[in-house]
Coordinates of C-alpha atoms and ligand atoms in Angstrom, one line a residue:
X280 CA 122.8 277.3 -25.5
X281 CA 121.4 280.0 -23.2
X282 CA 118.2 278.6 -21.9
X283 CA 115.7 280.2 -19.6
X284 CA 113.4 277.9 -17.7
X285 CA 110.1 279.6 -17.0
X286 CA 107.9 277.9 -14.4
X287 CA 105.0 278.4 -12.0
X288 CA 107.1 276.7 -9.3
X289 CA 110.6 275.2 -9.3
X290 CA 109.0 271.8 -8.9
X291 CA 110.4 268.3 -9.5
X292 CA 110.1 268.4 -13.2
X293 CA 111.5 271.9 -13.6
X294 CA 114.4 270.8 -11.3
X295 CA 115.0 267.7 -13.5
X296 CA 115.2 269.9 -16.6
X297 CA 117.5 272.3 -14.8
X298 CA 120.0 269.6 -13.8
X299 CA 119.9 267.7 -17.2
X300 CA 120.6 270.9 -19.1
X301 CA 123.2 272.3 -16.7
X302 CA 125.0 268.9 -16.7
X303 CA 125.1 268.9 -20.5
X304 CA 126.9 272.3 -20.4
X305 CA 124.0 274.6 -21.3
X306 CA 123.8 277.9 -19.5
X307 CA 120.5 277.7 -17.6
X308 CA 118.6 280.4 -15.7
X309 CA 115.3 279.9 -13.8
X310 CA 112.5 282.3 -13.4
X311 CA 109.5 281.5 -11.3
X312 CA 106.8 283.4 -13.2
X313 CA 105.2 285.5 -10.5
X314 CA 105.1 288.8 -12.3
X315 CA 105.7 290.2 -15.7
X316 CA 108.2 292.8 -14.5
X317 CA 110.7 290.3 -13.2
X318 CA 110.5 288.3 -16.4
X319 CA 110.8 291.3 -18.7
X320 CA 113.8 292.6 -16.7
X321 CA 115.5 289.2 -16.9
X322 CA 114.9 289.0 -20.6
X323 CA 116.3 292.5 -21.1
X324 CA 119.4 291.9 -18.9
X325 CA 120.3 288.6 -20.3
X326 CA 118.3 287.5 -23.3
X327 CA 118.2 283.6 -23.7
X328 CA 118.4 281.7 -26.9
X329 CA 115.3 279.8 -26.1
X330 CA 112.7 279.7 -23.3
X331 CA 111.4 276.3 -22.0
X332 CA 108.4 276.0 -19.7
X333 CA 108.5 272.6 -18.0
X334 CA 105.6 273.5 -15.6
X335 CA 103.7 276.6 -16.3
X336 CA 100.1 277.2 -15.3
X337 CA 99.6 280.5 -17.2
X338 CA 100.0 281.6 -20.8
X339 CA 103.3 283.1 -22.0
X340 CA 102.6 286.8 -22.9
X341 CA 102.3 287.4 -26.6
X342 CA 105.2 289.8 -27.0
X343 CA 107.5 287.2 -25.3
X344 CA 106.7 284.2 -27.6
X345 CA 106.8 286.6 -30.5
X346 CA 110.3 287.6 -29.6
X347 CA 111.8 284.4 -28.3
X348 CA 111.3 280.7 -29.3
X349 CA 109.2 279.4 -26.3
X350 CA 108.6 275.7 -25.7
X351 CA 105.9 274.3 -23.4
X352 CA 105.7 270.8 -21.8
X353 CA 102.1 269.7 -22.0
X354 CA 101.2 266.6 -19.9
X355 CA 98.9 265.1 -22.6
X356 CA 98.9 263.2 -25.9
X357 CA 99.1 265.0 -29.2
X358 CA 96.0 267.1 -29.7
X359 CA 95.1 267.2 -26.0
X360 CA 94.6 270.8 -24.8
X361 CA 93.5 272.4 -21.5
X362 CA 94.6 272.6 -17.9
X363 CA 93.2 269.2 -16.6
X364 CA 94.9 266.8 -19.0
X365 CA 96.0 264.0 -16.6
X366 CA 92.8 264.5 -14.5
X367 CA 90.6 263.7 -17.5
X368 CA 92.8 260.8 -18.6
X369 CA 92.5 259.2 -15.2
X370 CA 88.7 259.9 -14.8
X371 CA 88.0 258.4 -18.3
X372 CA 90.2 255.4 -17.7
X373 CA 92.7 255.7 -20.6
X374 CA 95.2 253.0 -20.6
X375 CA 97.9 255.0 -22.4
X376 CA 98.7 258.7 -22.0
X377 CA 101.5 261.0 -23.0
X378 CA 103.5 264.2 -23.0
X379 CA 103.8 266.7 -25.8
X380 CA 106.4 269.4 -26.2
X381 CA 105.1 272.2 -28.3
X382 CA 106.0 275.7 -29.3
X383 CA 104.0 278.6 -27.8
X384 CA 101.7 280.6 -30.0
X385 CA 98.6 282.6 -29.7
X386 CA 96.4 279.6 -28.9
X387 CA 97.0 277.7 -25.6
X388 CA 98.5 274.2 -26.2
X389 CA 97.9 274.4 -30.0
X390 CA 101.4 275.3 -31.2
X391 CA 103.7 273.3 -33.4
X392 CA 104.7 269.9 -32.0
X393 CA 108.5 269.3 -31.5
X394 CA 108.4 266.0 -29.6
X395 CA 105.9 263.6 -28.0
X396 CA 106.1 260.4 -26.0
X397 CA 103.5 258.0 -24.6
X398 CA 103.5 255.7 -21.6
X399 CA 101.1 253.2 -20.0
X400 CA 98.6 254.9 -17.7
X401 CA 98.6 252.7 -14.6
X402 CA 96.0 252.8 -11.9
X403 CA 97.7 255.3 -9.5
X404 CA 97.4 258.8 -8.2
X405 CA 98.1 261.8 -10.5
X406 CA 101.1 263.0 -8.6
X407 CA 102.7 259.6 -8.9
X408 CA 102.1 259.4 -12.6
X409 CA 103.5 262.9 -12.9
X410 CA 106.7 262.1 -10.9
X411 CA 107.4 258.8 -12.7
X412 CA 106.0 258.7 -16.2
X413 CA 105.4 262.3 -17.1
X414 CA 108.8 263.4 -15.9
X415 CA 110.7 260.7 -17.8
X416 CA 108.6 261.2 -21.0
X417 CA 109.2 265.0 -20.7
X418 CA 112.9 264.6 -20.4
X419 CA 113.0 262.4 -23.5
X420 CA 111.0 265.1 -25.3
X421 CA 113.5 267.7 -24.1
X422 CA 116.5 265.9 -25.6
X423 CA 114.6 265.4 -28.9
X424 CA 114.0 269.2 -29.0
X425 CA 117.6 270.1 -28.2
X426 CA 118.8 267.7 -30.9
X427 CA 116.5 269.1 -33.5
X428 CA 117.5 272.7 -32.6
X429 CA 121.2 271.7 -32.8
X430 CA 120.5 270.2 -36.3
X431 CA 119.1 273.5 -37.4
X432 CA 115.4 272.5 -37.5
X433 CA 113.3 275.7 -37.5
X434 CA 109.8 274.4 -37.2
X435 CA 107.8 271.7 -35.4
X436 CA 104.9 269.8 -36.8
X437 CA 101.6 271.7 -37.0
X438 CA 98.8 270.2 -34.9
X439 CA 96.4 268.5 -37.3
X440 CA 93.1 267.2 -36.0
X441 CA 92.4 265.6 -39.4
X442 CA 95.4 263.2 -38.8
X443 CA 94.1 259.8 -37.5
X444 CA 97.1 259.6 -35.0
X445 CA 95.9 262.8 -33.3
X446 CA 93.9 261.2 -30.5
X447 CA 93.6 264.2 -28.1
X448 CA 91.2 267.1 -28.1
X449 CA 90.5 270.3 -26.4
X450 CA 89.0 269.9 -22.9
X451 CA 87.6 272.3 -20.3
X452 CA 89.0 272.3 -16.8
X453 CA 87.7 269.2 -14.9
X454 CA 84.5 270.5 -13.2
X455 CA 84.2 270.4 -9.4
X456 CA 81.4 267.9 -9.7
X457 CA 83.8 265.4 -11.3
X458 CA 85.9 265.6 -8.1
X459 CA 83.0 265.2 -5.7
X460 CA 82.5 261.7 -4.2
X461 CA 79.0 260.4 -4.4
X462 CA 78.8 257.5 -2.0
X463 CA 75.3 256.5 -3.1
X464 CA 76.0 256.1 -6.8
X465 CA 79.8 255.9 -7.4
X466 CA 81.2 252.4 -7.3
X467 CA 84.7 251.8 -5.8
X468 CA 86.4 252.1 -9.2
X469 CA 84.8 255.5 -9.9
X470 CA 85.6 256.8 -6.4
X471 CA 89.2 255.7 -6.8
X472 CA 89.5 257.4 -10.2
X473 CA 88.0 260.7 -8.8
X474 CA 90.4 260.6 -5.9
X475 CA 93.5 259.8 -8.0
X476 CA 92.6 262.4 -10.6
X477 CA 92.4 265.1 -7.9
X478 CA 95.7 264.2 -6.1
X479 CA 97.7 266.1 -4.9
X480 CA 95.6 269.2 -5.7
X481 CA 92.8 270.1 -5.3
X482 CA 91.8 266.8 -3.7
X483 CA 88.4 265.0 -4.1
X484 CA 85.7 266.6 -1.9
X485 CA 83.2 264.9 0.3
X486 CA 81.9 264.9 3.9
X487 CA 83.1 262.2 6.3
X488 CA 81.8 261.9 9.9
X489 CA 80.0 265.2 9.3
X490 CA 83.3 267.0 8.4
X491 CA 83.8 268.5 4.9
X492 CA 87.2 267.2 3.6
X493 CA 89.4 266.5 0.6
X494 CA 90.5 262.9 0.3
X495 CA 94.0 261.6 -0.6
X496 CA 96.1 258.5 -0.4
X497 CA 93.5 255.7 -0.8
X498 CA 93.5 252.0 -1.4
X499 CA 90.9 249.4 -1.9
X500 CA 90.0 247.3 1.1
X501 CA 90.1 243.5 0.7
X502 CA 87.2 241.1 1.1
X503 CA 87.7 240.4 4.8
X504 CA 87.4 244.0 5.7
X505 CA 84.6 244.7 3.2
X506 CA 82.4 242.1 5.1
X507 CA 82.3 244.4 8.1
X508 CA 81.0 247.4 6.3
X509 CA 77.7 249.2 6.9
X510 CA 76.0 252.1 5.0
X511 CA 77.9 253.5 2.1
X512 CA 79.8 256.7 3.0
X513 CA 80.2 255.7 6.7
X514 CA 83.5 255.1 8.4
X515 CA 83.4 251.6 10.0
X516 CA 87.0 250.8 10.8
X517 CA 90.4 252.2 11.4
X518 CA 93.9 250.9 11.2
X519 CA 96.6 253.1 12.6
X520 CA 95.6 256.6 11.4
X521 CA 93.8 255.3 8.2
X522 CA 90.0 255.0 8.2
X523 CA 87.9 252.6 6.2
X524 CA 84.7 253.9 4.5
X525 CA 82.0 251.7 3.0
X526 CA 81.2 252.0 -0.7
X527 CA 78.2 250.6 -2.6
X528 CA 80.2 247.6 -3.7
X529 CA 83.1 247.4 -1.2
X530 CA 85.2 249.7 0.9
X531 CA 88.1 252.1 0.7
X532 CA 90.9 252.8 3.1
X533 CA 91.7 256.5 3.3
X534 CA 95.1 257.5 4.5
X535 CA 95.0 261.3 4.4
X536 CA 92.5 264.1 4.5
X537 CA 92.5 267.9 4.3
X538 CA 89.7 269.6 6.2
X539 CA 87.9 272.4 4.3
X540 CA 85.9 273.8 7.2
X541 CA 87.2 276.6 9.5
X542 CA 88.9 274.1 11.9
X543 CA 92.4 274.9 13.2
X544 CA 93.7 271.9 11.2
X545 CA 92.0 273.1 8.0
X546 CA 93.9 273.3 4.8
X547 CA 96.8 271.0 5.9
X548 CA 96.9 267.4 4.6
X549 CA 97.0 265.1 7.7
X550 CA 96.6 261.4 8.5
X551 CA 92.9 260.7 8.3
X552 CA 92.3 259.9 12.0
X553 CA 94.3 263.0 13.1
X554 CA 92.3 265.3 10.8
X555 CA 89.0 263.8 12.2
X556 CA 90.2 263.4 15.8
X557 CA 87.2 265.0 17.5
X558 CA 84.7 263.5 15.1
X559 CA 85.7 259.8 15.4
X560 CA 84.6 259.1 19.0
X561 CA 81.0 259.8 17.9
X562 CA 81.3 256.8 15.5
X563 CA 82.4 254.3 18.1
X564 CA 82.5 251.4 18.2
X565 CA 84.8 251.3 15.1
X566 CA 86.5 248.1 14.3
X567 CA 90.3 248.4 14.9
X568 CA 92.1 246.4 12.3
X569 CA 95.8 245.8 11.5
X570 CA 96.0 246.0 7.8
X571 CA 99.2 246.7 5.8
X572 CA 99.3 250.3 4.7
X573 CA 101.0 250.9 1.3
X574 CA 103.0 253.8 3.0
X575 CA 104.3 252.0 6.0
X576 CA 107.9 250.9 6.7
X577 CA 108.9 247.2 6.6
X578 CA 111.9 245.0 6.5
X579 CA 112.4 242.4 3.8
X580 CA 115.0 239.6 4.2
X581 CA 116.8 238.4 1.1
X582 CA 119.5 235.8 1.9
X583 CA 122.0 237.7 4.0
X584 CA 120.6 241.2 3.0
X585 CA 118.0 243.1 5.0
X586 CA 116.1 245.6 2.8
X587 CA 114.4 248.4 4.7
X588 CA 111.5 249.9 2.7
X589 CA 110.1 253.2 3.8
X590 CA 107.6 254.3 1.2
X591 CA 106.2 257.0 3.6
X592 CA 103.7 259.5 2.0
X593 CA 105.7 262.2 0.3
X594 CA 108.9 260.9 1.9
X595 CA 108.1 262.8 5.0
X596 CA 109.0 261.3 8.4
X597 CA 106.8 262.1 11.5
X598 CA 108.3 261.6 14.9
X599 CA 106.5 258.3 15.1
X600 CA 107.8 257.2 11.6
X601 CA 111.4 258.0 12.6
X602 CA 111.1 256.1 15.9
X603 CA 109.5 253.1 14.2
X604 CA 112.2 253.1 11.4
X605 CA 115.0 253.4 14.0
X606 CA 113.5 250.4 15.8
X607 CA 113.3 248.4 12.6
X608 CA 116.9 249.3 11.7
X609 CA 118.2 248.3 15.1
X610 CA 116.4 245.0 14.9
X611 CA 118.1 244.4 11.5
X612 CA 121.5 245.2 13.0
X613 CA 120.9 242.5 15.7
X614 CA 120.0 239.9 13.2
X615 CA 122.9 237.5 12.9
X616 CA 121.6 236.2 9.6
X617 CA 122.3 239.5 7.9
X618 CA 125.6 240.9 6.6
X619 CA 124.2 244.1 5.0
X620 CA 121.2 246.4 5.3
X621 CA 119.9 248.2 2.2
X622 CA 118.0 251.4 2.9
X623 CA 115.5 251.4 0.0
X624 CA 113.2 254.4 0.8
X625 CA 110.1 254.5 -1.4
X626 CA 109.3 254.7 -5.1
X627 CA 108.0 258.3 -5.0
X628 CA 110.7 259.8 -2.7
X629 CA 113.6 258.3 -0.9
X630 CA 113.1 260.8 2.0
X631 CA 112.3 264.5 2.4
X632 CA 113.2 264.7 6.1
X633 CA 110.9 265.6 8.9
X634 CA 107.2 265.8 8.3
X635 CA 106.2 269.5 8.3
X636 CA 102.4 269.3 8.3
X637 CA 102.2 267.6 11.6
X638 CA 104.7 270.0 13.1
X639 CA 102.6 272.9 11.7
X640 CA 99.3 271.8 13.3
X641 CA 100.8 270.7 16.6
X642 CA 99.7 272.6 19.8
X643 CA 103.4 273.5 20.2
X644 CA 105.1 273.4 16.8
X645 CA 108.6 274.1 18.3
X646 CA 108.3 271.1 20.7
X647 CA 107.0 268.9 17.9
X648 CA 109.8 270.0 15.6
X649 CA 112.3 269.3 18.3
X650 CA 110.9 265.8 19.0
X651 CA 110.9 265.1 15.3
X652 CA 114.4 266.1 14.6
X653 CA 115.7 264.2 17.6
X654 CA 113.9 261.1 16.4
X655 CA 115.3 261.3 12.9
X656 CA 118.7 262.0 14.4
X657 CA 118.4 258.8 16.4
X658 CA 118.0 257.0 13.1
X659 CA 120.9 258.8 11.4
X660 CA 123.2 258.1 14.4
X661 CA 122.1 254.4 14.5
X662 CA 123.0 254.1 10.8
X663 CA 126.3 256.0 11.1
X664 CA 127.5 254.1 14.1
X665 CA 126.3 250.6 13.0
X666 CA 129.5 248.5 13.4
X667 CA 128.5 245.0 12.3
X668 CA 126.7 245.4 9.0
X669 CA 127.5 247.1 5.7
X670 CA 124.8 249.7 5.2
X671 CA 123.9 250.9 1.7
X672 CA 121.5 253.7 0.7
X673 CA 119.8 252.6 -2.5
X674 CA 118.3 255.9 -3.8
X675 CA 115.7 255.1 -6.5
X676 CA 113.8 258.4 -6.0
X677 CA 114.3 262.0 -5.2
X678 CA 115.4 263.2 -1.7
X679 CA 115.5 266.6 -0.1
X680 CA 116.7 268.4 3.0
X681 CA 117.2 266.0 6.0
X682 CA 116.3 263.0 3.7
X683 CA 119.2 263.9 1.3
X684 CA 121.5 264.1 4.3
X685 CA 120.2 260.9 6.0
X686 CA 121.3 258.8 3.0
X687 CA 124.9 259.9 3.6
X688 CA 125.0 258.2 7.0
X689 CA 125.3 254.9 5.2
X690 CA 128.6 253.3 4.2
X691 CA 127.8 253.5 0.5
X692 CA 125.3 255.5 -1.4
X693 CA 124.1 254.2 -4.8
X694 CA 121.7 256.3 -6.8
X695 CA 119.6 255.8 -9.9
X696 CA 120.4 258.1 -12.8
X697 CA 117.5 260.6 -13.2
X698 CA 117.2 261.1 -9.4
X699 CA 117.4 264.7 -8.3
X700 CA 118.4 265.6 -4.7
X701 CA 118.2 268.8 -2.7
X702 CA 120.9 268.6 0.0
X703 CA 120.1 271.8 1.8
X704 CA 117.7 273.2 4.5
X705 CA 118.1 276.9 4.3
X706 CA 115.0 277.6 2.2
X707 CA 112.9 276.1 5.0
X708 CA 114.6 278.3 7.6
X709 CA 116.6 275.5 9.3
X710 CA 120.3 274.9 9.9
X711 CA 119.7 271.1 9.6
X712 CA 120.8 268.0 11.4
X713 CA 121.0 264.3 10.6
X714 CA 124.7 264.6 11.2
X715 CA 125.3 266.4 7.9
X716 CA 128.1 268.5 9.4
X717 CA 130.0 265.3 9.7
X718 CA 129.0 263.3 6.6
X719 CA 128.7 266.0 3.9
X720 CA 132.1 267.7 4.2
X721 CA 133.8 264.3 4.6
X722 CA 132.3 263.3 1.3
X723 CA 132.6 266.5 -0.8
X724 CA 135.0 268.7 1.1
X725 CA 134.2 271.9 3.1
X726 CA 134.0 274.3 0.2
X727 CA 131.5 272.2 -1.8
X728 CA 129.5 271.4 1.3
X729 CA 129.1 275.1 1.9
X730 CA 128.1 275.7 -1.8
X731 CA 125.5 273.0 -1.7
X732 CA 123.9 274.1 1.5
X733 CA 124.1 277.9 0.8
X734 CA 123.1 277.9 -3.0
X735 CA 120.2 275.6 -2.3
X736 CA 120.1 274.3 -5.9
X737 CA 119.1 270.8 -7.0
X738 CA 121.8 268.2 -7.9
X739 CA 121.6 265.4 -10.4
X740 CA 122.8 261.9 -9.7
X741 CA 125.7 262.2 -12.1
X742 CA 126.8 265.5 -10.6
X743 CA 126.4 264.0 -7.1
X744 CA 128.8 261.2 -8.2
X745 CA 131.3 263.6 -9.8
X746 CA 131.6 265.6 -6.5
X747 CA 131.9 262.5 -4.4
X748 CA 128.5 262.9 -2.7
X749 CA 127.4 259.4 -3.8
X750 CA 129.5 256.4 -4.5
X751 CA 127.9 255.1 -7.7
X752 CA 125.1 255.8 -10.2
X753 CA 123.2 253.0 -12.0
X754 CA 121.6 253.9 -15.3
X755 CA 118.6 251.7 -15.3
X756 CA 114.8 251.8 -15.0
X757 CA 113.0 252.5 -11.7
X758 CA 111.7 249.0 -11.6
X759 CA 115.1 247.3 -12.2
X760 CA 117.1 249.6 -9.8
X761 CA 116.7 247.8 -6.5
X762 CA 117.4 244.4 -7.9
X763 CA 120.6 245.8 -9.5
X764 CA 121.7 247.2 -6.2
X765 CA 120.9 243.9 -4.4
X766 CA 123.1 242.1 -6.9
X767 CA 126.0 244.5 -6.2
X768 CA 125.5 244.1 -2.4
X769 CA 125.5 240.3 -2.8
X770 CA 129.0 240.7 -4.3
X771 CA 130.1 243.1 -1.6
X772 CA 129.2 240.5 1.1
X773 CA 130.6 237.5 -0.7
X774 CA 133.3 235.7 1.4
X775 CA 135.9 237.0 -1.0
X776 CA 134.9 240.7 -0.6
X777 CA 133.3 241.0 2.9
X778 CA 136.5 241.3 5.0
X779 CA 137.9 244.1 2.7
X780 CA 134.6 246.0 2.7
X781 CA 134.4 245.7 6.5
X782 CA 137.9 247.0 6.9
X783 CA 137.2 249.9 4.5
X784 CA 134.0 250.7 6.6
X785 CA 136.1 250.8 9.8
X786 CA 138.7 253.1 8.3
X787 CA 136.2 255.4 6.7
X788 CA 134.2 255.8 9.9
X789 CA 137.4 256.5 11.8
X790 CA 138.8 259.0 9.3
X791 CA 135.4 260.8 9.0
X792 CA 135.1 261.8 12.6
X793 CA 138.5 263.5 13.1
X794 CA 138.8 261.9 16.5
X795 CA 135.5 263.5 17.6
X796 CA 132.5 261.4 18.6
X797 CA 129.5 261.6 16.2
X798 CA 127.5 262.7 19.2
X799 CA 129.5 265.9 19.4
X800 CA 128.5 266.8 15.8
X801 CA 124.9 266.0 16.6
X802 CA 124.9 268.2 19.7
X803 CA 126.4 271.1 17.8
X804 CA 123.8 270.8 15.1
X805 CA 121.0 270.5 17.6
X806 CA 122.1 273.6 19.4
X807 CA 121.4 275.5 16.1
X808 CA 118.2 273.6 15.4
X809 CA 117.0 274.5 18.9
X810 CA 117.3 278.2 18.0
X811 CA 115.6 277.6 14.7
X812 CA 112.6 276.0 16.4
X813 CA 112.3 278.0 19.6
X814 CA 113.8 281.4 18.7
X815 CA 112.7 281.2 15.1
X816 CA 116.0 282.8 14.1
X817 CA 115.9 281.7 10.5
X818 CA 112.1 282.3 10.0
X819 CA 111.2 278.6 10.1
X820 CA 107.6 279.3 11.2
X821 CA 106.8 281.6 8.2
X822 CA 108.6 279.4 5.7
X823 CA 107.0 276.2 7.0
X824 CA 103.5 277.9 6.9
X825 CA 104.0 279.0 3.3
X826 CA 105.1 275.5 2.4
X827 CA 102.3 273.5 4.1
X828 CA 99.6 276.0 3.1
X829 CA 101.0 276.0 -0.4
X830 CA 101.2 279.8 -0.7
X831 CA 102.6 280.8 -4.1
X832 CA 105.7 283.0 -3.8
X833 CA 105.0 286.7 -4.3
X834 CA 108.5 287.3 -5.7
X835 CA 111.2 285.2 -7.2
X836 CA 112.5 283.0 -4.4
X837 CA 115.8 284.3 -2.9
X838 CA 117.9 281.3 -3.8
X839 CA 116.9 281.5 -7.4
X840 CA 117.4 285.2 -7.5
X841 CA 120.9 284.6 -6.1
X842 CA 121.5 281.8 -8.6
X843 CA 120.4 283.9 -11.5
X844 CA 122.8 286.6 -10.4
X845 CA 125.6 284.0 -10.2
X846 CA 124.7 283.1 -13.8
X847 CA 124.8 286.6 -15.0
X848 CA 128.2 287.2 -13.3
X849 CA 129.5 284.1 -15.1
X850 CA 128.2 285.4 -18.4
X851 CA 129.9 288.8 -17.7
X852 CA 133.2 287.1 -16.8
X853 CA 133.2 285.2 -20.0
X854 CA 132.4 288.2 -22.1
X855 CA 135.4 289.3 -24.2
X856 CA 135.0 293.0 -23.6
X857 CA 135.6 292.5 -19.8
Ligands
COA2064 N1 106.8 267.4 5.1 C1 105.6 267.4 4.6 N2 105.2 267.3 3.3 C2 106.3 267.3 2.4 C3 107.6 267.3 2.8 C4 107.9 267.4 4.2 N3 109.1 267.4 4.7 N4 108.4 267.3 1.7 C5 107.5 267.2 0.7 N5 106.3 267.2 1.1 C6 105.0 267.1 0.3 C7 104.7 268.4 -0.4 O1 103.9 269.3 0.4 C8 103.9 267.9 -1.6 O2 102.6 267.6 -1.1 P1 101.3 267.6 -1.9 O3 101.3 266.5 -2.9 O4 100.2 267.6 -1.0 O5 101.3 268.9 -2.7 C9 104.6 266.6 -1.9 O6 105.3 266.2 -0.8 C10 105.6 266.7 -3.0 O7 106.4 267.8 -2.7 P2 106.8 268.9 -3.8 O8 107.4 270.1 -3.0 O9 105.6 269.2 -4.6 O10 107.9 268.1 -4.6 P3 109.1 268.7 -5.4 O11 109.6 267.5 -6.1 O12 108.6 269.8 -6.2 O13 110.1 269.3 -4.3 C11 111.4 269.1 -2.3 C12 110.8 268.4 -3.5 C13 112.1 268.1 -1.4 C14 112.5 270.2 -2.8 C15 110.3 269.9 -1.5 O14 109.2 269.1 -1.3 C16 110.8 270.4 -0.2 O15 111.4 271.4 -0.1 N6 110.3 269.7 0.9 C17 110.6 270.1 2.2 C18 111.9 269.5 2.7 C19 112.2 270.0 4.1 O16 112.4 271.2 4.3 N7 112.1 269.1 5.1 C20 112.2 269.5 6.5 C21 113.6 269.7 7.0 S1 114.4 268.1 7.2

């Protein structure tokens, strides 16, 4: 089928739809719906069989859904309507929620239903629920839709509020008051729900240490910490860059904040203590505690396997994160009890490369970017040159840019099916480093390496395996993936297999470098990155600013425009009259 994906942003879910449909042989084009003209031109030039909107914040114009069959992914159960579906479900404490795939008609979210799925609504932030449960449920709905269309079905099921199984209803947008933290009356559970429902946009609003902020990345403090608390709403402790705020019945750790005043750091999500840097001294003495942050890196030992977890927020590595990870990795390499190191990443993202927000607000962004890329390169080089352990990237979640290249530094890369990676940097105005010029062409060949880094399109796990980018794909659930990899690694390091695998590692490393030292590849990449940071030769500053400030694109992004043209050219080439 010829399918047009219409989306407000080519986000994770839209990318997953794109790779699923493309891999299955459908002809897929993507339009980021920024203006009617682009869309209409596209529909005129190359009319699709159907239009699917995986993530669309605006209504499809009447004349378009009247002309084409248009399907919308709605992140709510049957009958639910409105723009704040997940937000309401979290605030109201539903224990089950769902996704519905419906046909567009004159009434928003009220069209015929083609597929629906439900999932348990766990106590977690909206963006995590979206990335994990909504995405998987939406993909299941997508395949049901495609099957039904293949079987000639013409109509979905009309929405029927009289049916007892229709549990949803129409809801207004969640009002700002429902996202405002009231430290005097809200208990900890209510505060958590407000913050989770408002993640990652627009954020729950409050005032902390006299500064108006939006709050993100929170977790409940345990009893030992709670004992130290003072007045509700006051910051009374910090641990690293997280601050702890007293509530009426406990305390909350806050990992990240976005200032909403006119401060230079405003509008960028930052670690809490960094965002409040000038305000914190006035609160002294603050208790300085060492609590475990859910987003910090740690090494787990399992028999002779070391598992490096790095569930960093949004998979983004600050200079400090990369240095800390490199230290942990090197410690593991010196541990004689270990034969293998598994790089497990996090559950939300494996890695998205260097952290752009802290670079953006740094006094000298070029210097900070430079420090950050050197730090992540130290890690990449430590992985690549590790002689005495087998290193395995276990990729359970999406990865992008430097993160997608970092995983290639390992001896083996094993990925969960359903993962989508973006092995390119160009859309951010960077040449890229992490030794990609060595590892990527070695794995996929020069031509494919060039196509991946120039086209800037997402790649599914199965496509990655078919082009040699990864060594294996495991078709299992998120929760079972790591254990399955560990079982495979246990086999790899068994006395019968370890010598062969070590020999293979040695030969691969040797063959990969073409007699050149890895440091030489790194130096060449860094020369280009220096020009990216200090001469801004690929417009990194403007691209980074648009990304961290979340500016919507004013035209179809270049790489999608290019991709859509490639599509049209293919269509023309296949046309019999050519
Ligand atoms: N630095 C800081 N924040 C990052 C980040 C990075 N490198 N990569 C992702 N994020 C944040 C996003 O800002 C977003 O934050 P929010 O929840 O506050 O909105 C969150 O992570 C999720 O990212 P999003 O872009 O919404 O996810 P996606 O699945 O649609 O897209 C990517 C994934 C990787 C394609 C996209 O995030 C991206 O291009 N990231 C930048 C990668 C990069 O250029 N890194 C630097 C060079 S190594």
